[in-house]
Amino acid sequence: MSRSRLRLGVLASGRGSNLQAILQACSTAKIHAGVEVVISDRAQSQALELARRNQIPAIHLDPKSYSSREDYDEAVVRLLHEHGADLIVLAGYMRLITSRLIAPYRNCIINIHPSLLPSFPGLHAHRQALEWGVRISGCTVHFVDETMDGGSIIIQAAVPVLEDDTEETLETRILEQEHRILPQAIQYLAEERLEVSGRRVKLKSPKPMSGAKVVSPLIEIGL
Ligand code: GAR
């Protein structure tokens, strides 16, 4: 591993459970990273509160104070630079971002999304999955590019969709996996083990796979 500690800038709009998972992975040294700043577009975001409780600079930037998305993102970039962030993590950040933020951090911004992309991008991913009737859903960590939820995929986890699932129960099952794959993606980056080649992201020196498979509904005929 050539990098000692990755400096994270986290952008979040909501409850902050993914931020919590990152902070926990940092504090238990499961990942070689530290959160330098948390920025939110929503004053009420619990992610800001969580950052403050952990003595991390927590900044609310009000979109209404900026005349365009571009101006807003320039202000975000200034703050990220000020805090020396070298990896930007969108952890439940519900704003569309512009090239003003993407260009200076190409291949250094990642996003977590609650579906197996490219299925169900955008809002209400759980509802979309239930309405479509998929049997397997999950979550994805991907690099952010100019397309919505369309950047190269780093890691995905699958979960079954059950007969009686509601948006809430499916969200809970997927969130549990989000909290595993987001810190893992950060650690891959901290270890500089990802090689991006167009759409494909190759993991250097992967550990052997356990061979686990996800099938839903269950196979009942003893195969
Ligand atoms: C997470 O489920 C995340 O995947 C989703 O918002 C939630 C944030 O939860 N992100 C998106 O839908 C982005 N398109 P959290 O605030 O508890 O981390």
PDB file of C-alpha atoms and ligand atoms in Angstrom:
ATOM      1  CA  MET A   1       0.000   0.000   0.000  1.00  0.00           C
ATOM      2  CA  SER A   2       1.589   3.230  -1.056  1.00  0.00           C
ATOM      3  CA  ARG A   3      -0.768   5.754   0.531  1.00  0.00           C
ATOM      4  CA  SER A   4      -0.820   6.123   4.303  1.00  0.00           C
ATOM      5  CA  ARG A   5      -4.197   7.710   4.961  1.00  0.00           C
ATOM      6  CA  LEU A   6      -6.814   8.929   2.517  1.00  0.00           C
ATOM      7  CA  ARG A   7      -8.390  12.301   3.332  1.00  0.00           C
ATOM      8  CA  LEU A   8     -12.136  12.092   2.729  1.00  0.00           C
ATOM      9  CA  GLY A   9     -14.613  14.856   1.947  1.00  0.00           C
ATOM     10  CA  VAL A  10     -18.132  13.502   2.466  1.00  0.00           C
ATOM     11  CA  LEU A  11     -21.203  15.065   0.850  1.00  0.00           C
ATOM     12  CA  ALA A  12     -24.500  13.980   2.385  1.00  0.00           C
ATOM     13  CA  SER A  13     -28.096  15.190   2.409  1.00  0.00           C
ATOM     14  CA  GLY A  14     -29.892  12.938   4.836  1.00  0.00           C
ATOM     15  CA  ARG A  15     -29.766  10.552   7.739  1.00  0.00           C
ATOM     16  CA  GLY A  16     -26.025   9.835   7.547  1.00  0.00           C
ATOM     17  CA  SER A  17     -25.956   6.089   8.158  1.00  0.00           C
ATOM     18  CA  ASN A  18     -23.342   5.608   5.442  1.00  0.00           C
ATOM     19  CA  LEU A  19     -21.244   8.367   6.994  1.00  0.00           C
ATOM     20  CA  GLN A  20     -21.585   6.511  10.294  1.00  0.00           C
ATOM     21  CA  ALA A  21     -20.351   3.299   8.648  1.00  0.00           C
ATOM     22  CA  ILE A  22     -17.342   5.166   7.229  1.00  0.00           C
ATOM     23  CA  LEU A  23     -16.516   6.757  10.592  1.00  0.00           C
ATOM     24  CA  GLN A  24     -16.737   3.405  12.299  1.00  0.00           C
ATOM     25  CA  ALA A  25     -14.477   1.764   9.709  1.00  0.00           C
ATOM     26  CA  CYS A  26     -11.977   4.630  10.174  1.00  0.00           C
ATOM     27  CA  SER A  27     -12.000   4.457  13.945  1.00  0.00           C
ATOM     28  CA  THR A  28     -11.477   0.700  13.993  1.00  0.00           C
ATOM     29  CA  ALA A  29      -8.688   1.074  11.395  1.00  0.00           C
ATOM     30  CA  LYS A  30     -10.535  -1.195   8.955  1.00  0.00           C
ATOM     31  CA  ILE A  31      -9.891   1.509   6.392  1.00  0.00           C
ATOM     32  CA  HIS A  32      -6.906   3.795   6.113  1.00  0.00           C
ATOM     33  CA  ALA A  33      -8.810   7.025   5.824  1.00  0.00           C
ATOM     34  CA  GLY A  34     -10.163   9.911   7.835  1.00  0.00           C
ATOM     35  CA  VAL A  35     -13.128  12.211   7.260  1.00  0.00           C
ATOM     36  CA  GLU A  36     -11.803  15.774   6.961  1.00  0.00           C
ATOM     37  CA  VAL A  37     -15.062  17.572   6.230  1.00  0.00           C
ATOM     38  CA  VAL A  38     -18.775  16.862   5.804  1.00  0.00           C
ATOM     39  CA  ILE A  39     -20.765  19.169   3.537  1.00  0.00           C
ATOM     40  CA  SER A  40     -24.531  19.140   3.171  1.00  0.00           C
ATOM     41  CA  ASP A  41     -27.088  20.954   1.068  1.00  0.00           C
ATOM     42  CA  ARG A  42     -29.631  20.468   3.879  1.00  0.00           C
ATOM     43  CA  ALA A  43     -29.274  22.234   7.217  1.00  0.00           C
ATOM     44  CA  GLN A  44     -31.283  19.503   8.953  1.00  0.00           C
ATOM     45  CA  SER A  45     -29.151  16.627   7.654  1.00  0.00           C
ATOM     46  CA  GLN A  46     -28.319  14.240  10.457  1.00  0.00           C
ATOM     47  CA  ALA A  47     -24.968  13.704   8.742  1.00  0.00           C
ATOM     48  CA  LEU A  48     -23.964  17.220   9.854  1.00  0.00           C
ATOM     49  CA  GLU A  49     -24.972  16.463  13.418  1.00  0.00           C
ATOM     50  CA  LEU A  50     -23.006  13.220  13.333  1.00  0.00           C
ATOM     51  CA  ALA A  51     -19.917  15.032  12.028  1.00  0.00           C
ATOM     52  CA  ARG A  52     -20.151  17.646  14.787  1.00  0.00           C
ATOM     53  CA  ARG A  53     -20.407  14.920  17.423  1.00  0.00           C
ATOM     54  CA  ASN A  54     -17.172  13.507  16.011  1.00  0.00           C
ATOM     55  CA  GLN A  55     -15.387  16.904  15.974  1.00  0.00           C
ATOM     56  CA  ILE A  56     -15.331  16.922  12.171  1.00  0.00           C
ATOM     57  CA  PRO A  57     -15.965  20.228  10.355  1.00  0.00           C
ATOM     58  CA  ALA A  58     -19.643  20.136   9.320  1.00  0.00           C
ATOM     59  CA  ILE A  59     -20.741  22.704   6.768  1.00  0.00           C
ATOM     60  CA  HIS A  60     -24.201  23.495   5.464  1.00  0.00           C
ATOM     61  CA  LEU A  61     -24.088  25.160   2.056  1.00  0.00           C
ATOM     62  CA  ASP A  62     -27.523  26.477   1.176  1.00  0.00           C
ATOM     63  CA  PRO A  63     -28.294  26.019  -2.537  1.00  0.00           C
ATOM     64  CA  LYS A  64     -30.623  29.039  -2.358  1.00  0.00           C
ATOM     65  CA  SER A  65     -27.599  31.291  -1.818  1.00  0.00           C
ATOM     66  CA  TYR A  66     -26.176  30.430  -5.255  1.00  0.00           C
ATOM     67  CA  SER A  67     -27.502  31.475  -8.627  1.00  0.00           C
ATOM     68  CA  SER A  68     -26.638  28.225 -10.416  1.00  0.00           C
ATOM     69  CA  ARG A  69     -25.679  24.610  -9.771  1.00  0.00           C
ATOM     70  CA  GLU A  70     -22.249  25.437 -11.195  1.00  0.00           C
ATOM     71  CA  ASP A  71     -21.658  28.266  -8.691  1.00  0.00           C
ATOM     72  CA  TYR A  72     -22.770  26.000  -5.884  1.00  0.00           C
ATOM     73  CA  ASP A  73     -20.389  23.242  -6.943  1.00  0.00           C
ATOM     74  CA  GLU A  74     -17.521  25.720  -7.200  1.00  0.00           C
ATOM     75  CA  ALA A  75     -18.131  26.663  -3.574  1.00  0.00           C
ATOM     76  CA  VAL A  76     -18.139  22.957  -2.669  1.00  0.00           C
ATOM     77  CA  VAL A  77     -14.799  22.476  -4.462  1.00  0.00           C
ATOM     78  CA  ARG A  78     -13.278  25.441  -2.598  1.00  0.00           C
ATOM     79  CA  LEU A  79     -14.273  23.896   0.720  1.00  0.00           C
ATOM     80  CA  LEU A  80     -12.982  20.474  -0.283  1.00  0.00           C
ATOM     81  CA  HIS A  81      -9.636  22.032  -1.260  1.00  0.00           C
ATOM     82  CA  GLU A  82      -9.478  24.023   1.965  1.00  0.00           C
ATOM     83  CA  HIS A  83      -9.847  20.809   3.942  1.00  0.00           C
ATOM     84  CA  GLY A  84      -7.371  18.928   1.797  1.00  0.00           C
ATOM     85  CA  ALA A  85      -9.815  16.231   0.698  1.00  0.00           C
ATOM     86  CA  ASP A  86      -8.394  13.824  -1.845  1.00  0.00           C
ATOM     87  CA  LEU A  87     -11.368  11.443  -2.182  1.00  0.00           C
ATOM     88  CA  ILE A  88     -14.933  12.743  -2.343  1.00  0.00           C
ATOM     89  CA  VAL A  89     -17.643  10.384  -1.131  1.00  0.00           C
ATOM     90  CA  LEU A  90     -21.279  11.012  -2.014  1.00  0.00           C
ATOM     91  CA  ALA A  91     -23.025   9.285   0.881  1.00  0.00           C
ATOM     92  CA  GLY A  92     -26.713   9.891   0.304  1.00  0.00           C
ATOM     93  CA  TYR A  93     -26.108  13.193  -1.498  1.00  0.00           C
ATOM     94  CA  MET A  94     -29.346  13.938  -3.302  1.00  0.00           C
ATOM     95  CA  ARG A  95     -28.186  16.753  -5.591  1.00  0.00           C
ATOM     96  CA  LEU A  96     -27.185  16.404  -9.206  1.00  0.00           C
ATOM     97  CA  ILE A  97     -23.606  17.563  -9.464  1.00  0.00           C
ATOM     98  CA  THR A  98     -21.998  19.409 -12.348  1.00  0.00           C
ATOM     99  CA  SER A  99     -18.684  19.172 -14.152  1.00  0.00           C
ATOM    100  CA  ARG A 100     -17.343  22.002 -11.946  1.00  0.00           C
ATOM    101  CA  LEU A 101     -17.149  19.411  -9.170  1.00  0.00           C
ATOM    102  CA  ILE A 102     -16.546  16.323 -11.281  1.00  0.00           C
ATOM    103  CA  ALA A 103     -13.669  17.594 -13.435  1.00  0.00           C
ATOM    104  CA  PRO A 104     -11.229  18.502 -10.625  1.00  0.00           C
ATOM    105  CA  TYR A 105     -11.848  15.148  -8.943  1.00  0.00           C
ATOM    106  CA  ARG A 106     -12.080  12.733 -11.891  1.00  0.00           C
ATOM    107  CA  ASN A 107     -11.828   9.148 -10.600  1.00  0.00           C
ATOM    108  CA  CYS A 108     -11.672  10.630  -7.124  1.00  0.00           C
ATOM    109  CA  ILE A 109     -15.422  10.910  -6.499  1.00  0.00           C
ATOM    110  CA  ILE A 110     -17.484   7.877  -5.596  1.00  0.00           C
ATOM    111  CA  ASN A 111     -21.208   7.437  -4.992  1.00  0.00           C
ATOM    112  CA  ILE A 112     -23.299   4.808  -3.257  1.00  0.00           C
ATOM    113  CA  HIS A 113     -26.621   3.948  -4.910  1.00  0.00           C
ATOM    114  CA  PRO A 114     -29.295   1.559  -3.587  1.00  0.00           C
ATOM    115  CA  SER A 115     -29.741  -0.647  -6.663  1.00  0.00           C
ATOM    116  CA  LEU A 116     -27.729  -2.899  -8.902  1.00  0.00           C
ATOM    117  CA  LEU A 117     -26.841  -0.290 -11.506  1.00  0.00           C
ATOM    118  CA  PRO A 118     -27.462   0.187 -14.366  1.00  0.00           C
ATOM    119  CA  SER A 119     -30.930  -0.876 -13.164  1.00  0.00           C
ATOM    120  CA  PHE A 120     -32.989   1.742 -11.374  1.00  0.00           C
ATOM    121  CA  PRO A 121     -30.866   4.892 -11.394  1.00  0.00           C
ATOM    122  CA  GLY A 122     -32.186   8.153  -9.957  1.00  0.00           C
ATOM    123  CA  LEU A 123     -34.739   8.605  -7.215  1.00  0.00           C
ATOM    124  CA  HIS A 124     -36.815   5.918  -5.475  1.00  0.00           C
ATOM    125  CA  ALA A 125     -34.590   3.003  -6.454  1.00  0.00           C
ATOM    126  CA  HIS A 126     -36.329   0.620  -4.026  1.00  0.00           C
ATOM    127  CA  ARG A 127     -39.774   1.528  -5.358  1.00  0.00           C
ATOM    128  CA  GLN A 128     -38.540   1.085  -8.918  1.00  0.00           C
ATOM    129  CA  ALA A 129     -37.158  -2.379  -8.071  1.00  0.00           C
ATOM    130  CA  LEU A 130     -40.421  -3.486  -6.418  1.00  0.00           C
ATOM    131  CA  GLU A 131     -42.558  -2.118  -9.252  1.00  0.00           C
ATOM    132  CA  TRP A 132     -40.431  -3.889 -11.832  1.00  0.00           C
ATOM    133  CA  GLY A 133     -40.684  -7.158  -9.925  1.00  0.00           C
ATOM    134  CA  VAL A 134     -36.976  -8.011  -9.836  1.00  0.00           C
ATOM    135  CA  ARG A 135     -36.047 -10.922  -7.579  1.00  0.00           C
ATOM    136  CA  ILE A 136     -32.577  -9.648  -6.772  1.00  0.00           C
ATOM    137  CA  SER A 137     -31.623  -6.077  -5.997  1.00  0.00           C
ATOM    138  CA  GLY A 138     -28.730  -4.557  -4.113  1.00  0.00           C
ATOM    139  CA  CYS A 139     -26.382  -1.629  -4.072  1.00  0.00           C
ATOM    140  CA  THR A 140     -23.511  -0.212  -6.066  1.00  0.00           C
ATOM    141  CA  VAL A 141     -20.480   1.964  -5.395  1.00  0.00           C
ATOM    142  CA  HIS A 142     -19.317   3.645  -8.585  1.00  0.00           C
ATOM    143  CA  PHE A 143     -17.092   6.449  -9.767  1.00  0.00           C
ATOM    144  CA  VAL A 144     -19.000   9.614 -10.549  1.00  0.00           C
ATOM    145  CA  ASP A 145     -18.921  10.998 -14.060  1.00  0.00           C
ATOM    146  CA  GLU A 146     -21.181  13.417 -15.938  1.00  0.00           C
ATOM    147  CA  THR A 147     -23.944  10.803 -16.351  1.00  0.00           C
ATOM    148  CA  MET A 148     -26.507  10.227 -13.611  1.00  0.00           C
ATOM    149  CA  ASP A 149     -25.524   7.098 -11.659  1.00  0.00           C
ATOM    150  CA  GLY A 150     -23.667   5.981 -14.779  1.00  0.00           C
ATOM    151  CA  GLY A 151     -19.962   5.986 -13.852  1.00  0.00           C
ATOM    152  CA  SER A 152     -17.757   2.891 -13.788  1.00  0.00           C
ATOM    153  CA  ILE A 153     -18.736   0.352 -11.165  1.00  0.00           C
ATOM    154  CA  ILE A 154     -16.338  -0.429  -8.320  1.00  0.00           C
ATOM    155  CA  ILE A 155     -18.304  -2.875  -6.174  1.00  0.00           C
ATOM    156  CA  GLN A 156     -21.834  -4.244  -5.899  1.00  0.00           C
ATOM    157  CA  ALA A 157     -23.689  -6.378  -3.365  1.00  0.00           C
ATOM    158  CA  ALA A 158     -26.879  -8.298  -4.108  1.00  0.00           C
ATOM    159  CA  VAL A 159     -29.802  -9.035  -1.813  1.00  0.00           C
ATOM    160  CA  PRO A 160     -32.969 -11.048  -2.448  1.00  0.00           C
ATOM    161  CA  VAL A 161     -36.270  -9.274  -2.931  1.00  0.00           C
ATOM    162  CA  LEU A 162     -38.817 -11.128  -0.795  1.00  0.00           C
ATOM    163  CA  GLU A 163     -42.506 -11.770  -1.497  1.00  0.00           C
ATOM    164  CA  ASP A 164     -43.776  -9.436   1.191  1.00  0.00           C
ATOM    165  CA  ASP A 165     -41.141  -6.706   0.838  1.00  0.00           C
ATOM    166  CA  THR A 166     -42.150  -3.089   1.158  1.00  0.00           C
ATOM    167  CA  GLU A 167     -39.909  -0.179   0.191  1.00  0.00           C
ATOM    168  CA  GLU A 168     -38.896   0.055   3.848  1.00  0.00           C
ATOM    169  CA  THR A 169     -37.967  -3.607   4.358  1.00  0.00           C
ATOM    170  CA  LEU A 170     -36.053  -3.736   1.089  1.00  0.00           C
ATOM    171  CA  GLU A 171     -34.264  -0.511   1.984  1.00  0.00           C
ATOM    172  CA  THR A 172     -33.206  -1.939   5.352  1.00  0.00           C
ATOM    173  CA  ARG A 173     -31.804  -5.106   3.746  1.00  0.00           C
ATOM    174  CA  ILE A 174     -29.917  -3.106   1.112  1.00  0.00           C
ATOM    175  CA  LEU A 175     -28.627  -0.506   3.587  1.00  0.00           C
ATOM    176  CA  GLU A 176     -26.921  -3.232   5.584  1.00  0.00           C
ATOM    177  CA  GLN A 177     -24.916  -4.093   2.453  1.00  0.00           C
ATOM    178  CA  GLU A 178     -24.241  -0.414   1.657  1.00  0.00           C
ATOM    179  CA  HIS A 179     -22.504  -0.125   5.014  1.00  0.00           C
ATOM    180  CA  ARG A 180     -20.164  -2.944   3.979  1.00  0.00           C
ATOM    181  CA  ILE A 181     -19.358  -2.061   0.390  1.00  0.00           C
ATOM    182  CA  LEU A 182     -18.825   1.693   0.789  1.00  0.00           C
ATOM    183  CA  PRO A 183     -15.990   1.349   3.341  1.00  0.00           C
ATOM    184  CA  GLN A 184     -14.558  -1.499   1.239  1.00  0.00           C
ATOM    185  CA  ALA A 185     -14.504   0.692  -1.872  1.00  0.00           C
ATOM    186  CA  ILE A 186     -12.736   3.442   0.092  1.00  0.00           C
ATOM    187  CA  GLN A 187     -10.156   0.952   1.315  1.00  0.00           C
ATOM    188  CA  TYR A 188      -9.521  -0.315  -2.250  1.00  0.00           C
ATOM    189  CA  LEU A 189      -8.812   3.302  -3.189  1.00  0.00           C
ATOM    190  CA  ALA A 190      -6.651   3.893  -0.108  1.00  0.00           C
ATOM    191  CA  GLU A 191      -4.595   0.875  -1.139  1.00  0.00           C
ATOM    192  CA  GLU A 192      -4.466   2.140  -4.753  1.00  0.00           C
ATOM    193  CA  ARG A 193      -5.715  -1.233  -5.929  1.00  0.00           C
ATOM    194  CA  LEU A 194      -8.210  -0.049  -8.544  1.00  0.00           C
ATOM    195  CA  GLU A 195      -7.324   0.241 -12.207  1.00  0.00           C
ATOM    196  CA  VAL A 196      -9.924   2.002 -14.350  1.00  0.00           C
ATOM    197  CA  SER A 197     -10.129   0.936 -17.945  1.00  0.00           C
ATOM    198  CA  GLY A 198     -13.160   2.558 -19.570  1.00  0.00           C
ATOM    199  CA  ARG A 199     -16.268   1.084 -17.969  1.00  0.00           C
ATOM    200  CA  ARG A 200     -14.355  -1.683 -16.244  1.00  0.00           C
ATOM    201  CA  VAL A 201     -12.644  -1.265 -12.921  1.00  0.00           C
ATOM    202  CA  LYS A 202     -10.096  -3.922 -12.193  1.00  0.00           C
ATOM    203  CA  LEU A 203      -9.122  -4.869  -8.629  1.00  0.00           C
ATOM    204  CA  LYS A 204      -5.425  -5.635  -8.292  1.00  0.00           C
ATOM    205  CA  SER A 205      -4.485  -8.708  -6.240  1.00  0.00           C
ATOM    206  CA  PRO A 206      -8.044  -9.787  -5.400  1.00  0.00           C
ATOM    207  CA  LYS A 207      -8.542 -12.375  -2.680  1.00  0.00           C
ATOM    208  CA  PRO A 208     -10.083 -15.666  -3.843  1.00  0.00           C
ATOM    209  CA  MET A 209     -13.902 -15.499  -3.985  1.00  0.00           C
ATOM    210  CA  SER A 210     -15.854 -17.557  -1.482  1.00  0.00           C
ATOM    211  CA  GLY A 211     -18.133 -18.756  -4.287  1.00  0.00           C
ATOM    212  CA  ALA A 212     -21.228 -17.360  -2.586  1.00  0.00           C
ATOM    213  CA  LYS A 213     -24.230 -17.030  -4.876  1.00  0.00           C
ATOM    214  CA  VAL A 214     -27.433 -15.105  -4.403  1.00  0.00           C
ATOM    215  CA  VAL A 215     -30.602 -16.760  -5.731  1.00  0.00           C
ATOM    216  CA  SER A 216     -34.127 -15.503  -5.087  1.00  0.00           C
ATOM    217  CA  PRO A 217     -36.621 -17.124  -4.492  1.00  0.00           C
ATOM    218  CA  LEU A 218     -34.848 -20.127  -3.017  1.00  0.00           C
ATOM    219  CA  ILE A 219     -34.169 -23.219  -5.110  1.00  0.00           C
ATOM    220  CA  GLU A 220     -36.372 -25.857  -3.490  1.00  0.00           C
ATOM    221  CA  ILE A 221     -35.449 -28.950  -5.489  1.00  0.00           C
ATOM    222  CA  GLY A 222     -32.139 -29.762  -3.876  1.00  0.00           C
ATOM    223  CA  LEU A 223     -29.810 -28.410  -6.566  1.00  0.00           C
TER     224      LEU A 223
HETATM  225  C1  GAR B   1     -28.686   5.454   0.870  1.00  0.00           C
HETATM  226  O1  GAR B   1     -29.576   4.384   0.699  1.00  0.00           O
HETATM  227  C2  GAR B   1     -27.981   5.747  -0.436  1.00  0.00           C
HETATM  228  O2  GAR B   1     -27.704   4.614  -1.200  1.00  0.00           O
HETATM  229  C3  GAR B   1     -29.000   6.617  -1.116  1.00  0.00           C
HETATM  230  O3  GAR B   1     -29.483   7.463  -0.106  1.00  0.00           O
HETATM  231  C4  GAR B   1     -29.439   6.751   1.137  1.00  0.00           C
HETATM  232  C5  GAR B   1     -28.723   7.614   2.147  1.00  0.00           C
HETATM  233  O4  GAR B   1     -28.765   7.027   3.405  1.00  0.00           O
HETATM  234  N1  GAR B   1     -28.428   7.362  -2.202  1.00  0.00           N
HETATM  235  C6  GAR B   1     -29.075   7.625  -3.326  1.00  0.00           C
HETATM  236  O5  GAR B   1     -30.209   7.251  -3.544  1.00  0.00           O
HETATM  237  C7  GAR B   1     -28.282   8.422  -4.328  1.00  0.00           C
HETATM  238  N2  GAR B   1     -28.875   8.328  -5.623  1.00  0.00           N
HETATM  239  P1  GAR B   1     -27.866   7.563   4.582  1.00  0.00           P
HETATM  240  O6  GAR B   1     -28.073   9.069   4.631  1.00  0.00           O
HETATM  241  O7  GAR B   1     -28.414   6.872   5.801  1.00  0.00           O
HETATM  242  O8  GAR B   1     -26.444   7.194   4.285  1.00  0.00           O
END
